[in-house]
Amino acid sequence: MWRIVEYINDLHQAIDRQSRAEVGEVLEQLVEYTMSHFAFEEDLQEQAGYPFHHAHKKVHELFCRKIEDFQYRFELGEDVSRHLLTTLRAWLINHIKRDDADYAETVKVALAASLKPRPKSFFARLFG
């Protein structure tokens, strides 16, 4: 989550400096980050048994397409920086604080269950 905040700050600075090159760098890093972060998050949800992980994955796919569209329009020469900034802020507030919070409890429960000591097997008790 904090990476998104960093990208928002970096993008804001690039806009202030009117640096098209910096906006392009932020976009490139954002595409790479979202792909890897979402894959990690989706795997975590699936392992934890989060019942809505398919729907959550669809939301991620839509966001990735939106970011890729920004990148495409940027490469065509369009100034997408302010619209991208607004989109990232909305994503941070709406998705991360609401949607990601929904699966956090499921992950906590699954993690706690995986860390719970298991009773020793028959052979472990027998042979020590």
Short mmCIF file of C-alpha atoms in Angstrom, two decimals:
data_model
loop_
_atom_site.label_atom_id
_atom_site.label_comp_id
_atom_site.label_asym_id
_atom_site.label_seq_id
_atom_site.Cartn_x
_atom_site.Cartn_y
_atom_site.Cartn_z
CA MET A 1 0.00 0.00 0.00
CA TRP A 2 2.77 2.45 0.85
CA ARG A 3 4.23 2.07 -2.61
CA ILE A 4 1.05 3.58 -4.06
CA VAL A 5 1.54 6.56 -1.75
CA GLU A 6 5.11 6.89 -3.03
CA TYR A 7 3.90 6.82 -6.63
CA ILE A 8 1.30 9.48 -5.85
CA ASN A 9 4.01 11.67 -4.31
CA ASP A 10 6.42 11.02 -7.19
CA LEU A 11 3.72 11.83 -9.72
CA HIS A 12 2.79 15.01 -7.88
CA GLN A 13 6.44 16.12 -7.94
CA ALA A 14 6.74 15.30 -11.64
CA ILE A 15 3.65 17.41 -12.33
CA ASP A 16 5.05 20.30 -10.29
CA ARG A 17 8.34 20.11 -12.21
CA GLN A 18 6.44 19.68 -15.49
CA SER A 19 8.63 16.69 -16.25
CA ARG A 20 7.10 14.43 -18.85
CA ALA A 21 10.04 12.02 -18.47
CA GLU A 22 9.37 11.62 -14.74
CA VAL A 23 5.67 11.01 -15.37
CA GLY A 24 6.69 8.26 -17.80
CA GLU A 25 8.99 6.71 -15.21
CA VAL A 26 6.26 6.71 -12.57
CA LEU A 27 3.85 5.10 -15.02
CA GLU A 28 6.35 2.39 -15.93
CA GLN A 29 7.10 1.63 -12.28
CA LEU A 30 3.41 1.66 -11.44
CA VAL A 31 2.60 -0.93 -14.11
CA GLU A 32 5.36 -3.25 -12.86
CA TYR A 33 4.40 -2.79 -9.23
CA THR A 34 0.68 -3.36 -9.69
CA MET A 35 1.26 -6.59 -11.61
CA SER A 36 3.58 -8.09 -8.98
CA HIS A 37 1.68 -6.75 -5.97
CA PHE A 38 -1.69 -7.92 -7.24
CA ALA A 39 -0.32 -11.39 -8.01
CA PHE A 40 1.03 -11.63 -4.45
CA GLU A 41 -2.23 -10.37 -2.95
CA GLU A 42 -4.39 -12.72 -5.03
CA ASP A 43 -2.22 -15.70 -4.09
CA LEU A 44 -2.47 -14.75 -0.43
CA GLN A 45 -6.26 -14.51 -0.66
CA GLU A 46 -6.54 -17.86 -2.38
CA GLN A 47 -4.28 -19.60 0.16
CA ALA A 48 -6.28 -18.08 3.01
CA GLY A 49 -9.55 -19.27 1.51
CA TYR A 50 -10.99 -15.79 0.99
CA PRO A 51 -14.41 -16.51 -0.54
CA PHE A 52 -14.42 -13.43 -2.80
CA HIS A 53 -10.93 -13.75 -4.25
CA HIS A 54 -12.24 -14.18 -7.81
CA ALA A 55 -14.22 -10.94 -7.60
CA HIS A 56 -11.25 -9.16 -6.02
CA LYS A 57 -9.04 -10.38 -8.87
CA LYS A 58 -11.50 -8.91 -11.40
CA VAL A 59 -11.23 -5.52 -9.67
CA HIS A 60 -7.44 -5.77 -9.94
CA GLU A 61 -7.69 -6.64 -13.63
CA LEU A 62 -9.85 -3.58 -14.27
CA PHE A 63 -7.39 -1.34 -12.46
CA CYS A 64 -4.45 -2.80 -14.41
CA ARG A 65 -6.24 -2.15 -17.69
CA LYS A 66 -6.92 1.40 -16.58
CA ILE A 67 -3.24 1.97 -15.74
CA GLU A 68 -2.14 0.37 -19.02
CA ASP A 69 -4.56 2.69 -20.83
CA PHE A 70 -2.96 5.67 -19.11
CA GLN A 71 0.43 4.41 -20.25
CA TYR A 72 -0.78 3.94 -23.84
CA ARG A 73 -2.32 7.42 -23.98
CA PHE A 74 0.85 8.86 -22.46
CA GLU A 75 2.96 7.18 -25.15
CA LEU A 76 0.70 8.75 -27.79
CA GLY A 77 1.60 12.15 -26.37
CA GLU A 78 -1.44 12.87 -24.20
CA ASP A 79 -0.94 14.59 -20.84
CA VAL A 80 -2.53 12.06 -18.50
CA SER A 81 -0.68 13.08 -15.34
CA ARG A 82 -3.47 14.89 -13.47
CA HIS A 83 -6.10 12.31 -14.36
CA LEU A 84 -3.70 9.55 -13.31
CA LEU A 85 -3.07 11.34 -10.01
CA THR A 86 -6.81 11.56 -9.34
CA THR A 87 -7.25 7.88 -10.22
CA LEU A 88 -4.45 6.78 -7.89
CA ARG A 89 -5.81 8.83 -5.00
CA ALA A 90 -9.29 7.36 -5.49
CA TRP A 91 -7.81 3.85 -5.67
CA LEU A 92 -5.91 4.40 -2.46
CA ILE A 93 -8.98 5.61 -0.61
CA ASN A 94 -11.63 3.33 -2.07
CA HIS A 95 -9.97 0.04 -2.91
CA ILE A 96 -7.23 -0.29 -0.36
CA LYS A 97 -9.13 1.00 2.63
CA ARG A 98 -12.36 -0.82 1.76
CA ASP A 99 -11.78 -3.84 -0.48
CA ASP A 100 -8.41 -4.86 0.91
CA ALA A 101 -9.66 -4.43 4.47
CA ASP A 102 -12.42 -6.95 3.69
CA TYR A 103 -10.01 -9.84 3.20
CA ALA A 104 -7.60 -8.94 6.01
CA GLU A 105 -9.53 -10.86 8.68
CA THR A 106 -9.63 -14.01 6.54
CA VAL A 107 -5.86 -13.84 6.07
CA LYS A 108 -5.28 -13.24 9.80
CA VAL A 109 -7.38 -16.27 10.74
CA ALA A 110 -5.64 -18.49 8.17
CA LEU A 111 -2.22 -17.32 9.31
CA ALA A 112 -3.06 -17.93 12.98
CA ALA A 113 -4.30 -21.42 12.12
CA SER A 114 -1.12 -22.21 10.21
CA LEU A 115 1.04 -21.11 13.14
CA LYS A 116 -0.91 -23.09 15.73
CA PRO A 117 1.18 -26.00 17.06
CA ARG A 118 -0.05 -29.33 15.83
CA PRO A 119 -0.21 -32.39 18.08
CA LYS A 120 2.74 -34.70 17.64
CA SER A 121 2.21 -37.65 15.40
CA PHE A 122 2.23 -41.18 16.78
CA PHE A 123 5.80 -41.77 15.57
CA ALA A 124 7.06 -38.45 16.93
CA ARG A 125 5.63 -39.32 20.35
CA LEU A 126 7.04 -42.83 20.15
CA PHE A 127 10.54 -41.95 18.94
CA GLY A 128 10.74 -38.54 20.49
#
